[in-house]
Tab-separated table of C-alpha atoms in Angstrom:
chain	number	residue	atom	x	y	z
A	1	MET	CA	142.866	154.414	80.882
A	2	ILE	CA	144.733	151.822	82.917
A	3	GLY	CA	143.223	152.782	86.284
A	4	PRO	CA	139.661	151.696	85.611
A	5	TYR	CA	140.832	148.339	84.278
A	6	VAL	CA	142.987	147.646	87.336
A	7	GLY	CA	140.135	148.470	89.587
A	8	ARG	CA	137.837	145.958	87.876
A	9	VAL	CA	140.417	143.147	88.111
A	10	GLU	CA	140.902	143.823	91.873
A	11	GLN	CA	137.136	143.828	92.343
A	12	SER	CA	136.695	140.441	90.555
A	13	ILE	CA	139.491	138.939	92.642
A	14	ARG	CA	137.925	140.107	95.887
A	15	THR	CA	134.492	138.702	94.964
A	16	GLN	CA	135.832	135.116	94.020
A	17	PRO	CA	135.769	132.589	96.863
A	18	PRO	CA	139.117	131.390	98.219
A	19	GLY	CA	140.635	128.154	96.900
A	20	PRO	CA	141.824	126.872	93.563
A	21	ARG	CA	140.024	128.258	90.599
A	22	ARG	CA	137.956	125.866	88.464
A	23	ARG	CA	138.473	126.094	84.698
A	24	PRO	CA	135.491	125.361	82.475
A	25	PRO	CA	135.934	122.158	80.507
A	26	THR	CA	136.661	122.614	76.784
A	27	GLY	CA	136.361	120.328	73.820
A	28	LYS	CA	135.998	116.580	74.321
A	29	ALA	CA	136.226	116.886	78.051
A	30	ALA	CA	132.997	118.917	78.120
A	31	ALA	CA	131.195	116.302	76.102
A	32	ALA	CA	132.448	113.389	78.235
A	33	VAL	CA	131.545	114.892	81.610
A	34	PRO	CA	127.677	114.624	82.092
A	35	GLY	CA	125.806	117.460	83.714
A	36	PRO	CA	123.939	117.113	87.019
A	37	GLY	CA	120.970	114.887	86.931
A	38	ARG	CA	121.987	112.935	83.823
A	39	ALA	CA	123.134	109.359	83.694
A	40	PRO	CA	126.479	108.759	81.745
A	41	GLU	CA	124.855	106.393	79.226
A	42	THR	CA	121.835	108.582	78.536
A	43	ALA	CA	123.528	111.990	78.603
A	44	GLY	CA	122.977	112.648	74.909
A	45	ALA	CA	119.495	111.246	74.676
A	46	PRO	CA	116.481	113.597	74.831
A	47	ALA	CA	114.458	113.604	78.035
A	48	ALA	CA	111.297	112.623	76.201
A	49	SER	CA	112.769	109.314	74.902
A	50	ARG	CA	113.781	107.886	78.316
A	51	PRO	CA	111.652	104.839	79.415
A	52	ARG	CA	109.788	105.271	82.690
A	53	PRO	CA	108.699	102.391	84.834
A	54	VAL	CA	104.944	101.918	84.935
A	55	ALA	CA	103.516	100.997	88.248
A	56	GLY	CA	101.158	98.066	87.896
A	57	PRO	CA	98.594	96.531	90.286
A	58	PRO	CA	100.144	94.816	93.328
A	59	ALA	CA	100.669	91.006	92.998
A	60	ALA	CA	98.036	88.980	94.668
A	61	ARG	CA	99.066	86.585	97.411
A	62	PRO	CA	98.344	82.915	96.846
A	63	ALA	CA	95.450	81.718	98.915
A	64	THR	CA	96.427	79.257	101.637
A	65	PRO	CA	94.189	76.178	101.458
A	66	ARG	CA	92.376	75.422	104.681
A	67	LEU	CA	92.308	71.832	105.830
A	68	PRO	CA	89.018	70.435	107.093
A	69	LEU	CA	88.803	69.827	110.768
A	70	ARG	CA	88.438	66.120	111.535
A	71	LEU	CA	86.998	65.042	114.871
A	72	PRO	CA	87.303	61.510	116.221
A	73	LEU	CA	84.161	59.510	115.906
A	74	ARG	CA	83.119	56.661	118.143
A	75	GLY	CA	81.601	54.544	115.419
A	76	ARG	CA	84.879	53.711	113.633
A	77	GLY	CA	87.104	50.973	114.806
A	78	ASP	CA	90.327	52.433	113.529
A	79	ALA	CA	89.677	56.084	114.645
A	80	GLN	CA	91.655	57.610	117.371
A	81	LEU	CA	89.776	58.463	120.527
A	82	TYR	CA	91.381	60.963	122.991
A	83	GLY	CA	94.814	60.275	121.655
A	84	ARG	CA	94.584	56.434	121.841
A	85	ARG	CA	93.774	53.914	119.136
A	86	ARG	CA	90.911	51.622	119.969
A	87	THR	CA	91.605	47.985	119.705
A	88	GLY	CA	89.655	44.744	120.270
A	89	ARG	CA	91.692	43.526	123.252
A	90	PRO	CA	89.705	42.746	126.418
A	91	THR	CA	89.748	44.904	129.587
A	92	ARG	CA	92.366	43.744	132.084
A	93	LEU	CA	91.437	43.267	135.722
A	94	THR	CA	93.562	44.246	138.706
A	95	ALA	CA	93.879	42.036	141.864
A	96	VAL	CA	91.028	43.932	143.605
A	97	GLY	CA	88.834	43.869	140.531
A	98	THR	CA	89.485	40.136	140.131
A	99	GLY	CA	88.324	39.446	143.742
A	100	VAL	CA	85.195	41.593	143.407
A	101	VAL	CA	84.168	40.065	140.090
A	102	ALA	CA	84.792	36.550	141.352
A	103	VAL	CA	82.602	37.054	144.471
A	104	LEU	CA	79.766	38.719	142.673
A	105	ALA	CA	79.670	36.389	139.780
A	106	THR	CA	79.859	33.224	142.005
A	107	LEU	CA	77.071	34.600	144.303
A	108	ALA	CA	74.852	35.359	141.300
A	109	VAL	CA	75.271	31.840	139.893
A	110	ALA	CA	74.667	30.243	143.291
A	111	GLY	CA	71.609	32.315	143.902
A	112	LEU	CA	70.201	31.414	140.420
A	113	ASP	CA	70.828	27.703	141.104
A	114	ARG	CA	69.103	27.838	144.518
A	115	LEU	CA	66.185	29.724	142.982
A	116	LEU	CA	65.707	27.229	140.151
A	117	PHE	CA	66.766	23.903	141.678
A	118	ASP	CA	66.598	24.559	145.463
A	119	GLY	CA	70.254	24.425	146.311
A	120	PRO	CA	73.712	24.857	144.837
A	121	GLY	CA	74.072	21.889	142.358
A	122	TRP	CA	75.447	21.301	138.861
A	123	LEU	CA	74.433	24.822	137.622
A	124	PHE	CA	76.539	26.259	140.400
A	125	GLY	CA	79.498	24.056	139.413
A	126	VAL	CA	79.358	24.935	135.653
A	127	GLY	CA	79.007	28.579	136.565
A	128	TYR	CA	82.093	28.429	138.761
A	129	LEU	CA	84.102	26.899	135.909
A	130	VAL	CA	83.109	29.767	133.602
A	131	VAL	CA	83.926	32.356	136.277
A	132	CYS	CA	87.389	30.865	136.858
A	133	PHE	CA	88.044	30.822	133.121
A	134	GLN	CA	87.120	34.429	132.633
A	135	LEU	CA	89.151	35.510	135.639
A	136	ALA	CA	92.323	33.786	134.438
A	137	VAL	CA	91.941	35.232	130.886
A	138	ARG	CA	91.152	38.804	131.843
A	139	VAL	CA	93.420	39.386	134.824
A	140	ARG	CA	96.477	41.474	133.998
A	141	TYR	CA	99.982	40.095	133.869
A	142	ALA	CA	101.162	41.699	137.104
A	143	ASP	CA	98.286	40.129	139.120
A	144	LEU	CA	98.213	36.629	137.650
A	145	LEU	CA	98.070	34.962	141.092
A	146	ALA	CA	94.856	36.769	141.950
A	147	ALA	CA	92.801	34.511	139.633
A	148	PRO	CA	93.415	31.081	141.208
A	149	ILE	CA	93.222	32.590	144.705
A	150	SER	CA	89.963	34.543	144.259
A	151	GLY	CA	88.071	31.566	142.795
A	152	PRO	CA	88.138	29.250	145.940
A	153	ILE	CA	87.375	32.240	148.258
A	154	ALA	CA	84.292	33.119	146.250
A	155	PHE	CA	83.235	29.452	146.115
A	156	ALA	CA	83.469	29.066	149.927
A	157	LEU	CA	81.586	32.409	150.448
A	158	ALA	CA	78.752	31.383	148.156
A	159	LEU	CA	78.299	28.123	150.038
A	160	LEU	CA	78.395	29.883	153.406
A	161	LEU	CA	75.710	32.342	152.468
A	162	LEU	CA	73.381	30.294	150.193
A	163	ALA	CA	73.760	26.670	151.179
A	164	PRO	CA	70.902	25.231	153.166
A	165	VAL	CA	71.591	24.850	156.978
A	166	SER	CA	69.694	22.412	159.206
A	167	SER	CA	70.074	24.413	162.466
A	168	SER	CA	71.245	27.843	163.475
A	169	GLY	CA	74.529	28.674	165.082
A	170	VAL	CA	78.203	29.071	164.240
A	171	THR	CA	78.891	25.375	164.637
A	172	ALA	CA	76.094	24.482	162.303
A	173	GLN	CA	77.380	27.002	159.697
A	174	VAL	CA	80.940	25.553	159.856
A	175	VAL	CA	79.652	22.042	159.545
A	176	ALA	CA	77.461	22.947	156.559
A	177	LEU	CA	80.341	24.780	154.894
A	178	ALA	CA	82.674	21.775	155.358
A	179	THR	CA	80.014	19.389	154.103
A	180	GLY	CA	79.278	21.523	151.026
A	181	LEU	CA	83.024	21.869	150.180
A	182	ALA	CA	83.446	18.054	150.525
A	183	LEU	CA	80.421	17.296	148.335
A	184	ARG	CA	81.414	19.742	145.624
A	185	ALA	CA	85.210	19.237	145.805
A	186	GLY	CA	85.197	18.175	142.102
A	187	TRP	CA	83.782	21.448	140.923
A	188	LEU	CA	86.114	23.435	143.230
A	189	PHE	CA	89.343	21.689	142.157
A	190	SER	CA	88.292	21.690	138.516
A	191	GLY	CA	87.687	25.450	138.439
A	192	THR	CA	90.771	26.278	140.510
A	193	GLY	CA	93.049	24.005	138.425
A	194	LEU	CA	91.661	25.494	135.153
A	195	ALA	CA	92.486	28.995	136.346
A	196	ALA	CA	95.950	27.862	137.548
A	197	LEU	CA	96.734	26.220	134.164
A	198	ILE	CA	95.681	29.306	132.159
A	199	VAL	CA	97.714	31.592	134.428
A	200	LEU	CA	100.830	29.361	134.114
A	201	ALA	CA	100.464	29.287	130.340
A	202	ARG	CA	100.203	33.113	130.208
A	203	PHE	CA	103.235	33.441	132.443
A	204	VAL	CA	105.416	31.226	130.269
A	205	ALA	CA	104.183	32.824	127.044
A	206	GLN	CA	104.985	36.265	128.376
A	207	ARG	CA	108.505	35.308	129.571
A	208	ARG	CA	109.337	33.764	126.125
A	209	PHE	CA	108.080	36.855	124.406
A	210	GLN	CA	110.254	39.133	126.603
A	211	ARG	CA	113.408	36.957	125.972
A	212	SER	CA	112.852	36.962	122.205
A	213	ARG	CA	112.735	40.772	122.033
């Protein structure tokens, strides 16, 4: 009777894995330890009563407002054009530009005076004053001396080309030029002095402005 029992015990010992034997929990310890796949707080609740998350539609992204594309227009005074703000300031002339404008404008006035009144007269003198004023106002600050210098050169060139000459030759041209400058010296000095005064006033005003900054 004892032999079959001892054989069963030896067989059960051989079939068990090595290591410490685990004892099944009993009593309150079995109730406190949750089984696999159960949360500690919901171990005693039935599976049907557990809340399940419901997958809803994905949240829509807020639409980004698109700003209207504004292009610079030429008709507006305060609109920016090619990165620069348009202002009402006059265009400044360089030294070369001042000389070219002086010669062309003086020749045009002298030609009109000769066409209408047969020779450079009072119209030529008044036109020379206007040309000297515009040159002194529009020349840039770095080239202020170009205005009172370009005026007399343009005046002499207009007399040399358009003044009436009694005889041909270089000597006759020089005599006619000297005579024309002597007869119209009032207009010449008036226009040149006006340009010099405006240039001097601009120079003084610019220096005071730079010192006050």
